[in-house]
mmCIF file with all atom_site columns, C-alpha atoms in Angstrom:
data_model
loop_
_atom_site.group_PDB
_atom_site.id
_atom_site.type_symbol
_atom_site.label_atom_id
_atom_site.label_alt_id
_atom_site.label_comp_id
_atom_site.label_asym_id
_atom_site.label_entity_id
_atom_site.label_seq_id
_atom_site.pdbx_PDB_ins_code
_atom_site.Cartn_x
_atom_site.Cartn_y
_atom_site.Cartn_z
_atom_site.occupancy
_atom_site.B_iso_or_equiv
_atom_site.pdbx_formal_charge
_atom_site.auth_seq_id
_atom_site.auth_comp_id
_atom_site.auth_asym_id
_atom_site.auth_atom_id
_atom_site.pdbx_PDB_model_num
ATOM 1   C CA . UNK A 1 1   ? -21.867 -4.623  -10.397 1.00 0.00 ? 25  UNK A CA 1
ATOM 2   C CA . UNK A 1 2   ? -25.342 -3.482  -10.029 1.00 0.00 ? 26  UNK A CA 1
ATOM 3   C CA . UNK A 1 3   ? -27.629 -2.258  -12.785 1.00 0.00 ? 27  UNK A CA 1
ATOM 4   C CA . UNK A 1 4   ? -29.323 1.609   -12.320 1.00 0.00 ? 28  UNK A CA 1
ATOM 5   C CA . UNK A 1 5   ? -32.504 1.735   -14.602 1.00 0.00 ? 29  UNK A CA 1
ATOM 6   C CA . UNK A 1 6   ? -30.599 3.465   -16.870 1.00 0.00 ? 30  UNK A CA 1
ATOM 7   C CA . UNK A 1 7   ? -28.727 0.544   -17.499 1.00 0.00 ? 31  UNK A CA 1
ATOM 8   C CA . UNK A 1 8   ? -25.187 2.472   -16.037 1.00 0.00 ? 32  UNK A CA 1
ATOM 9   C CA . UNK A 1 9   ? -23.229 0.637   -14.512 1.00 0.00 ? 33  UNK A CA 1
ATOM 10  C CA . UNK A 1 10  ? -23.470 1.344   -10.893 1.00 0.00 ? 34  UNK A CA 1
ATOM 11  C CA . UNK A 1 11  ? -20.631 -0.276  -8.321  1.00 0.00 ? 35  UNK A CA 1
ATOM 12  C CA . UNK A 1 12  ? -20.692 -0.615  -4.765  1.00 0.00 ? 36  UNK A CA 1
ATOM 13  C CA . UNK A 1 13  ? -18.722 -1.555  -1.829  1.00 0.00 ? 37  UNK A CA 1
ATOM 14  C CA . UNK A 1 14  ? -17.811 -4.807  -2.365  1.00 0.00 ? 38  UNK A CA 1
ATOM 15  C CA . UNK A 1 15  ? -17.261 -4.349  -5.696  1.00 0.00 ? 39  UNK A CA 1
ATOM 16  C CA . UNK A 1 16  ? -14.590 -1.637  -5.095  1.00 0.00 ? 40  UNK A CA 1
ATOM 17  C CA . UNK A 1 17  ? -12.572 -3.602  -2.401  1.00 0.00 ? 41  UNK A CA 1
ATOM 18  C CA . UNK A 1 18  ? -12.058 -6.282  -4.237  1.00 0.00 ? 42  UNK A CA 1
ATOM 19  C CA . UNK A 1 19  ? -10.696 -3.914  -7.051  1.00 0.00 ? 43  UNK A CA 1
ATOM 20  C CA . UNK A 1 20  ? -8.657  -2.068  -4.748  1.00 0.00 ? 44  UNK A CA 1
ATOM 21  C CA . UNK A 1 21  ? -6.909  -5.415  -3.790  1.00 0.00 ? 45  UNK A CA 1
ATOM 22  C CA . UNK A 1 22  ? -6.135  -6.326  -6.811  1.00 0.00 ? 46  UNK A CA 1
ATOM 23  C CA . UNK A 1 23  ? -4.092  -2.731  -6.974  1.00 0.00 ? 47  UNK A CA 1
ATOM 24  C CA . UNK A 1 24  ? -2.271  -4.170  -3.343  1.00 0.00 ? 48  UNK A CA 1
ATOM 25  C CA . UNK A 1 25  ? -1.683  -7.883  -4.850  1.00 0.00 ? 49  UNK A CA 1
ATOM 26  C CA . UNK A 1 26  ? -0.035  -5.745  -8.033  1.00 0.00 ? 50  UNK A CA 1
ATOM 27  C CA . UNK A 1 27  ? 2.090   -3.996  -5.924  1.00 0.00 ? 51  UNK A CA 1
ATOM 28  C CA . UNK A 1 28  ? 3.364   -6.925  -3.496  1.00 0.00 ? 52  UNK A CA 1
ATOM 29  C CA . UNK A 1 29  ? 4.128   -8.935  -6.820  1.00 0.00 ? 53  UNK A CA 1
ATOM 30  C CA . UNK A 1 30  ? 6.210   -5.584  -7.608  1.00 0.00 ? 54  UNK A CA 1
ATOM 31  C CA . UNK A 1 31  ? 10.020  -6.559  -7.593  1.00 0.00 ? 55  UNK A CA 1
ATOM 32  C CA . UNK A 1 32  ? 10.869  -3.346  -4.647  1.00 0.00 ? 56  UNK A CA 1
ATOM 33  C CA . UNK A 1 33  ? 13.762  -2.387  -5.762  1.00 0.00 ? 57  UNK A CA 1
ATOM 34  C CA . UNK A 1 34  ? 12.695  -1.727  -8.989  1.00 0.00 ? 58  UNK A CA 1
ATOM 35  C CA . UNK A 1 35  ? 10.571  1.359   -10.217 1.00 0.00 ? 59  UNK A CA 1
ATOM 36  C CA . UNK A 1 36  ? 7.909   1.085   -11.066 1.00 0.00 ? 60  UNK A CA 1
ATOM 37  C CA . UNK A 1 37  ? 7.255   2.486   -14.177 1.00 0.00 ? 61  UNK A CA 1
ATOM 38  C CA . UNK A 1 38  ? 4.966   5.261   -15.117 1.00 0.00 ? 62  UNK A CA 1
ATOM 39  C CA . UNK A 1 39  ? 2.806   3.320   -16.935 1.00 0.00 ? 63  UNK A CA 1
ATOM 40  C CA . UNK A 1 40  ? 1.628   0.880   -14.805 1.00 0.00 ? 64  UNK A CA 1
ATOM 41  C CA . UNK A 1 41  ? -2.595  1.298   -14.761 1.00 0.00 ? 65  UNK A CA 1
ATOM 42  C CA . UNK A 1 42  ? -2.887  0.554   -11.249 1.00 0.00 ? 66  UNK A CA 1
ATOM 43  C CA . UNK A 1 43  ? -1.656  2.675   -9.219  1.00 0.00 ? 67  UNK A CA 1
ATOM 44  C CA . UNK A 1 44  ? -1.225  7.041   -9.279  1.00 0.00 ? 68  UNK A CA 1
ATOM 45  C CA . UNK A 1 45  ? 0.906   8.840   -11.202 1.00 0.00 ? 69  UNK A CA 1
ATOM 46  C CA . UNK A 1 46  ? 0.970   10.758  -7.530  1.00 0.00 ? 70  UNK A CA 1
ATOM 47  C CA . UNK A 1 47  ? 1.872   7.358   -5.608  1.00 0.00 ? 71  UNK A CA 1
ATOM 48  C CA . UNK A 1 48  ? 4.660   6.452   -8.411  1.00 0.00 ? 72  UNK A CA 1
ATOM 49  C CA . UNK A 1 49  ? 6.174   9.633   -8.509  1.00 0.00 ? 73  UNK A CA 1
ATOM 50  C CA . UNK A 1 50  ? 6.947   8.521   -4.727  1.00 0.00 ? 74  UNK A CA 1
ATOM 51  C CA . UNK A 1 51  ? 7.547   5.564   -5.216  1.00 0.00 ? 75  UNK A CA 1
ATOM 52  C CA . UNK A 1 52  ? 10.404  6.021   -7.699  1.00 0.00 ? 76  UNK A CA 1
ATOM 53  C CA . UNK A 1 53  ? 12.004  9.263   -5.236  1.00 0.00 ? 77  UNK A CA 1
ATOM 54  C CA . UNK A 1 54  ? 12.069  7.031   -2.021  1.00 0.00 ? 78  UNK A CA 1
ATOM 55  C CA . UNK A 1 55  ? 13.643  3.780   -4.103  1.00 0.00 ? 79  UNK A CA 1
ATOM 56  C CA . UNK A 1 56  ? 16.211  6.133   -5.786  1.00 0.00 ? 80  UNK A CA 1
ATOM 57  C CA . UNK A 1 57  ? 16.506  7.602   -2.609  1.00 0.00 ? 81  UNK A CA 1
ATOM 58  C CA . UNK A 1 58  ? 17.561  4.196   -1.340  1.00 0.00 ? 82  UNK A CA 1
ATOM 59  C CA . UNK A 1 59  ? 19.288  2.571   -4.305  1.00 0.00 ? 83  UNK A CA 1
ATOM 60  C CA . UNK A 1 60  ? 21.387  6.836   -3.657  1.00 0.00 ? 84  UNK A CA 1
ATOM 61  C CA . UNK A 1 61  ? 22.489  5.431   -1.076  1.00 0.00 ? 85  UNK A CA 1
ATOM 62  C CA . UNK A 1 62  ? 23.910  2.490   -2.032  1.00 0.00 ? 86  UNK A CA 1
ATOM 63  C CA . UNK A 1 63  ? 21.464  0.202   -0.793  1.00 0.00 ? 87  UNK A CA 1
ATOM 64  C CA . UNK A 1 64  ? 19.181  -2.599  -1.383  1.00 0.00 ? 88  UNK A CA 1
ATOM 65  C CA . UNK A 1 65  ? 16.174  -4.303  -0.155  1.00 0.00 ? 89  UNK A CA 1
ATOM 66  C CA . UNK A 1 66  ? 16.009  -7.746  0.664   1.00 0.00 ? 90  UNK A CA 1
ATOM 67  C CA . UNK A 1 67  ? 13.045  -9.537  2.764   1.00 0.00 ? 91  UNK A CA 1
ATOM 68  C CA . UNK A 1 68  ? 9.244   -10.022 1.024   1.00 0.00 ? 92  UNK A CA 1
ATOM 69  C CA . UNK A 1 69  ? 6.101   -8.558  2.823   1.00 0.00 ? 93  UNK A CA 1
ATOM 70  C CA . UNK A 1 70  ? 2.983   -11.695 3.905   1.00 0.00 ? 94  UNK A CA 1
ATOM 71  C CA . UNK A 1 71  ? -0.281  -10.020 4.028   1.00 0.00 ? 95  UNK A CA 1
ATOM 72  C CA . UNK A 1 72  ? -2.370  -11.935 6.450   1.00 0.00 ? 96  UNK A CA 1
ATOM 73  C CA . UNK A 1 73  ? -5.294  -9.496  6.129   1.00 0.00 ? 97  UNK A CA 1
ATOM 74  C CA . UNK A 1 74  ? -7.233  -6.905  4.470   1.00 0.00 ? 98  UNK A CA 1
ATOM 75  C CA . UNK A 1 75  ? -10.376 -4.602  5.692   1.00 0.00 ? 99  UNK A CA 1
ATOM 76  C CA . UNK A 1 76  ? -12.068 -2.111  4.109   1.00 0.00 ? 100 UNK A CA 1
ATOM 77  C CA . UNK A 1 77  ? -11.998 0.668   6.354   1.00 0.00 ? 101 UNK A CA 1
ATOM 78  C CA . UNK A 1 78  ? -13.533 3.260   4.776   1.00 0.00 ? 102 UNK A CA 1
ATOM 79  C CA . UNK A 1 79  ? -15.739 3.931   1.136   1.00 0.00 ? 103 UNK A CA 1
ATOM 80  C CA . UNK A 1 80  ? -16.398 7.759   0.136   1.00 0.00 ? 104 UNK A CA 1
ATOM 81  C CA . UNK A 1 81  ? -18.229 7.150   -3.171  1.00 0.00 ? 105 UNK A CA 1
ATOM 82  C CA . UNK A 1 82  ? -19.853 10.891  -2.880  1.00 0.00 ? 106 UNK A CA 1
ATOM 83  C CA . UNK A 1 83  ? -15.921 12.513  -1.848  1.00 0.00 ? 107 UNK A CA 1
ATOM 84  C CA . UNK A 1 84  ? -15.321 15.914  -3.222  1.00 0.00 ? 108 UNK A CA 1
ATOM 85  C CA . UNK A 1 85  ? -12.853 14.493  -5.717  1.00 0.00 ? 109 UNK A CA 1
ATOM 86  C CA . UNK A 1 86  ? -14.294 11.184  -7.092  1.00 0.00 ? 110 UNK A CA 1
ATOM 87  C CA . UNK A 1 87  ? -14.742 7.811   -5.230  1.00 0.00 ? 111 UNK A CA 1
ATOM 88  C CA . UNK A 1 88  ? -12.155 7.439   -2.320  1.00 0.00 ? 112 UNK A CA 1
ATOM 89  C CA . UNK A 1 89  ? -12.171 4.217   -0.291  1.00 0.00 ? 113 UNK A CA 1
ATOM 90  C CA . UNK A 1 90  ? -9.794  3.502   1.931   1.00 0.00 ? 114 UNK A CA 1
ATOM 91  C CA . UNK A 1 91  ? -8.268  -0.088  3.572   1.00 0.00 ? 115 UNK A CA 1
ATOM 92  C CA . UNK A 1 92  ? -6.212  -1.910  5.948   1.00 0.00 ? 116 UNK A CA 1
ATOM 93  C CA . UNK A 1 93  ? -3.861  -3.947  5.252   1.00 0.00 ? 117 UNK A CA 1
ATOM 94  C CA . UNK A 1 94  ? -2.148  -6.239  7.842   1.00 0.00 ? 118 UNK A CA 1
ATOM 95  C CA . UNK A 1 95  ? 1.258   -7.644  7.714   1.00 0.00 ? 119 UNK A CA 1
ATOM 96  C CA . UNK A 1 96  ? 4.327   -9.646  8.595   1.00 0.00 ? 120 UNK A CA 1
ATOM 97  C CA . UNK A 1 97  ? 7.338   -8.207  6.881   1.00 0.00 ? 121 UNK A CA 1
ATOM 98  C CA . UNK A 1 98  ? 11.200  -9.298  6.514   1.00 0.00 ? 122 UNK A CA 1
ATOM 99  C CA . UNK A 1 99  ? 11.901  -6.167  4.772   1.00 0.00 ? 123 UNK A CA 1
ATOM 100 C CA . UNK A 1 100 ? 15.287  -4.899  5.436   1.00 0.00 ? 124 UNK A CA 1
ATOM 101 C CA . UNK A 1 101 ? 17.934  -2.593  3.875   1.00 0.00 ? 125 UNK A CA 1
ATOM 102 C CA . UNK A 1 102 ? 21.807  -3.566  3.647   1.00 0.00 ? 126 UNK A CA 1
ATOM 103 C CA . UNK A 1 103 ? 24.289  -1.871  2.301   1.00 0.00 ? 127 UNK A CA 1
ATOM 104 C CA . UNK A 1 104 ? 27.540  -3.183  1.305   1.00 0.00 ? 128 UNK A CA 1
ATOM 105 C CA . UNK A 1 105 ? 26.972  -6.397  2.765   1.00 0.00 ? 129 UNK A CA 1
ATOM 106 C CA . UNK A 1 106 ? 25.983  -5.118  5.938   1.00 0.00 ? 130 UNK A CA 1
ATOM 107 C CA . UNK A 1 107 ? 21.689  -4.009  7.770   1.00 0.00 ? 131 UNK A CA 1
ATOM 108 C CA . UNK A 1 108 ? 21.611  -1.120  8.550   1.00 0.00 ? 132 UNK A CA 1
ATOM 109 C CA . UNK A 1 109 ? 17.788  -0.821  8.517   1.00 0.00 ? 133 UNK A CA 1
ATOM 110 C CA . UNK A 1 110 ? 16.160  2.128   10.715  1.00 0.00 ? 134 UNK A CA 1
ATOM 111 C CA . UNK A 1 111 ? 13.174  2.046   13.051  1.00 0.00 ? 135 UNK A CA 1
ATOM 112 C CA . UNK A 1 112 ? 10.974  3.937   11.089  1.00 0.00 ? 136 UNK A CA 1
ATOM 113 C CA . UNK A 1 113 ? 9.596   5.318   14.553  1.00 0.00 ? 137 UNK A CA 1
ATOM 114 C CA . UNK A 1 114 ? 12.748  6.515   15.097  1.00 0.00 ? 138 UNK A CA 1
ATOM 115 C CA . UNK A 1 115 ? 15.127  6.657   12.144  1.00 0.00 ? 139 UNK A CA 1
ATOM 116 C CA . UNK A 1 116 ? 18.247  6.985   15.179  1.00 0.00 ? 140 UNK A CA 1
ATOM 117 C CA . UNK A 1 117 ? 17.746  3.721   15.753  1.00 0.00 ? 141 UNK A CA 1
ATOM 118 C CA . UNK A 1 118 ? 18.401  0.069   14.139  1.00 0.00 ? 142 UNK A CA 1
ATOM 119 C CA . UNK A 1 119 ? 15.340  -1.774  14.172  1.00 0.00 ? 143 UNK A CA 1
ATOM 120 C CA . UNK A 1 120 ? 15.280  -4.628  16.041  1.00 0.00 ? 144 UNK A CA 1
ATOM 121 C CA . UNK A 1 121 ? 16.074  -8.404  14.167  1.00 0.00 ? 145 UNK A CA 1
ATOM 122 C CA . UNK A 1 122 ? 13.665  -10.257 13.500  1.00 0.00 ? 146 UNK A CA 1
ATOM 123 C CA . UNK A 1 123 ? 9.925   -9.769  11.525  1.00 0.00 ? 147 UNK A CA 1
ATOM 124 C CA . UNK A 1 124 ? 7.387   -7.735  12.121  1.00 0.00 ? 148 UNK A CA 1
ATOM 125 C CA . UNK A 1 125 ? 3.924   -7.145  11.997  1.00 0.00 ? 149 UNK A CA 1
ATOM 126 C CA . UNK A 1 126 ? 2.970   -3.895  10.527  1.00 0.00 ? 150 UNK A CA 1
ATOM 127 C CA . UNK A 1 127 ? -0.448  -2.328  10.136  1.00 0.00 ? 151 UNK A CA 1
ATOM 128 C CA . UNK A 1 128 ? -0.356  0.018   6.685   1.00 0.00 ? 152 UNK A CA 1
ATOM 129 C CA . UNK A 1 129 ? -3.782  2.479   5.256   1.00 0.00 ? 153 UNK A CA 1
ATOM 130 C CA . UNK A 1 130 ? -3.700  2.148   1.500   1.00 0.00 ? 154 UNK A CA 1
ATOM 131 C CA . UNK A 1 131 ? -6.355  4.669   -0.181  1.00 0.00 ? 155 UNK A CA 1
ATOM 132 C CA . UNK A 1 132 ? -7.088  4.204   -3.598  1.00 0.00 ? 156 UNK A CA 1
ATOM 133 C CA . UNK A 1 133 ? -9.194  6.695   -6.471  1.00 0.00 ? 157 UNK A CA 1
ATOM 134 C CA . UNK A 1 134 ? -11.263 5.957   -9.400  1.00 0.00 ? 158 UNK A CA 1
ATOM 135 C CA . UNK A 1 135 ? -11.011 7.631   -12.422 1.00 0.00 ? 159 UNK A CA 1
ATOM 136 C CA . UNK A 1 136 ? -13.870 5.863   -13.881 1.00 0.00 ? 160 UNK A CA 1
ATOM 137 C CA . UNK A 1 137 ? -16.388 6.354   -11.800 1.00 0.00 ? 161 UNK A CA 1
ATOM 138 C CA . UNK A 1 138 ? -15.094 2.812   -9.616  1.00 0.00 ? 162 UNK A CA 1
ATOM 139 C CA . UNK A 1 139 ? -14.625 0.863   -12.602 1.00 0.00 ? 163 UNK A CA 1
ATOM 140 C CA . UNK A 1 140 ? -11.243 0.250   -11.338 1.00 0.00 ? 164 UNK A CA 1
ATOM 141 C CA . UNK A 1 141 ? -9.104  1.121   -8.840  1.00 0.00 ? 165 UNK A CA 1
ATOM 142 C CA . UNK A 1 142 ? -5.885  2.965   -8.422  1.00 0.00 ? 166 UNK A CA 1
ATOM 143 C CA . UNK A 1 143 ? -3.034  3.046   -5.160  1.00 0.00 ? 167 UNK A CA 1
ATOM 144 C CA . UNK A 1 144 ? -2.899  6.695   -4.190  1.00 0.00 ? 168 UNK A CA 1
ATOM 145 C CA . UNK A 1 145 ? -1.300  6.475   -1.214  1.00 0.00 ? 169 UNK A CA 1
ATOM 146 C CA . UNK A 1 146 ? 0.154   4.153   0.910   1.00 0.00 ? 170 UNK A CA 1
ATOM 147 C CA . UNK A 1 147 ? 1.124   5.216   5.730   1.00 0.00 ? 171 UNK A CA 1
ATOM 148 C CA . UNK A 1 148 ? 2.456   2.982   8.146   1.00 0.00 ? 172 UNK A CA 1
ATOM 149 C CA . UNK A 1 149 ? -0.061  3.298   11.735  1.00 0.00 ? 173 UNK A CA 1
ATOM 150 C CA . UNK A 1 150 ? 1.659   2.781   14.791  1.00 0.00 ? 174 UNK A CA 1
ATOM 151 C CA . UNK A 1 151 ? 0.462   3.437   17.994  1.00 0.00 ? 175 UNK A CA 1
ATOM 152 C CA . UNK A 1 152 ? -3.424  4.289   18.793  1.00 0.00 ? 176 UNK A CA 1
ATOM 153 C CA . UNK A 1 153 ? -3.876  4.145   14.767  1.00 0.00 ? 177 UNK A CA 1
ATOM 154 C CA . UNK A 1 154 ? -2.322  0.822   15.018  1.00 0.00 ? 178 UNK A CA 1
ATOM 155 C CA . UNK A 1 155 ? -4.350  -1.045  18.249  1.00 0.00 ? 179 UNK A CA 1
ATOM 156 C CA . UNK A 1 156 ? -7.651  0.380   16.652  1.00 0.00 ? 180 UNK A CA 1
ATOM 157 C CA . UNK A 1 157 ? -6.873  -1.210  13.789  1.00 0.00 ? 181 UNK A CA 1
ATOM 158 C CA . UNK A 1 158 ? -8.637  -4.371  12.909  1.00 0.00 ? 182 UNK A CA 1
ATOM 159 C CA . UNK A 1 159 ? -5.269  -6.091  11.900  1.00 0.00 ? 183 UNK A CA 1
ATOM 160 C CA . UNK A 1 160 ? -3.872  -7.893  15.219  1.00 0.00 ? 184 UNK A CA 1
ATOM 161 C CA . UNK A 1 161 ? -0.468  -5.936  16.870  1.00 0.00 ? 185 UNK A CA 1
ATOM 162 C CA . UNK A 1 162 ? 1.910   -6.443  19.351  1.00 0.00 ? 186 UNK A CA 1
#
């Protein structure tokens, strides 16, 4: 954190990235079979709604998630302090996932790129692009969107993908 002549705190990319990583860590420590509380400070209302709706769909189908996500690295993708609507920050998350869906003890995990096919067994490397916003000009950061990248987008990321 740096100080400007007016003593108002000014936050830089390094600080913002560090704070955004804390939001991501909070998500990763959350039980994936439980909804996000409406008042978590590390996620926007939009993200909470999207997350909980996806979880509701899984639970309505009678399925549960098992497995975990292990993050190997994160990389700052873009920081736009002057973005319309306020500072916007995005990062790549390089991870390995063993998360699968089970219904009645049977693995029913569909391939994310072709839901008509089952996902092959074993762990898989993933690249997510995470977007964060700040409600207070860079002091704190909230996860707003998460998207899995594939194909050229994943290969063009700083993550090692196969």
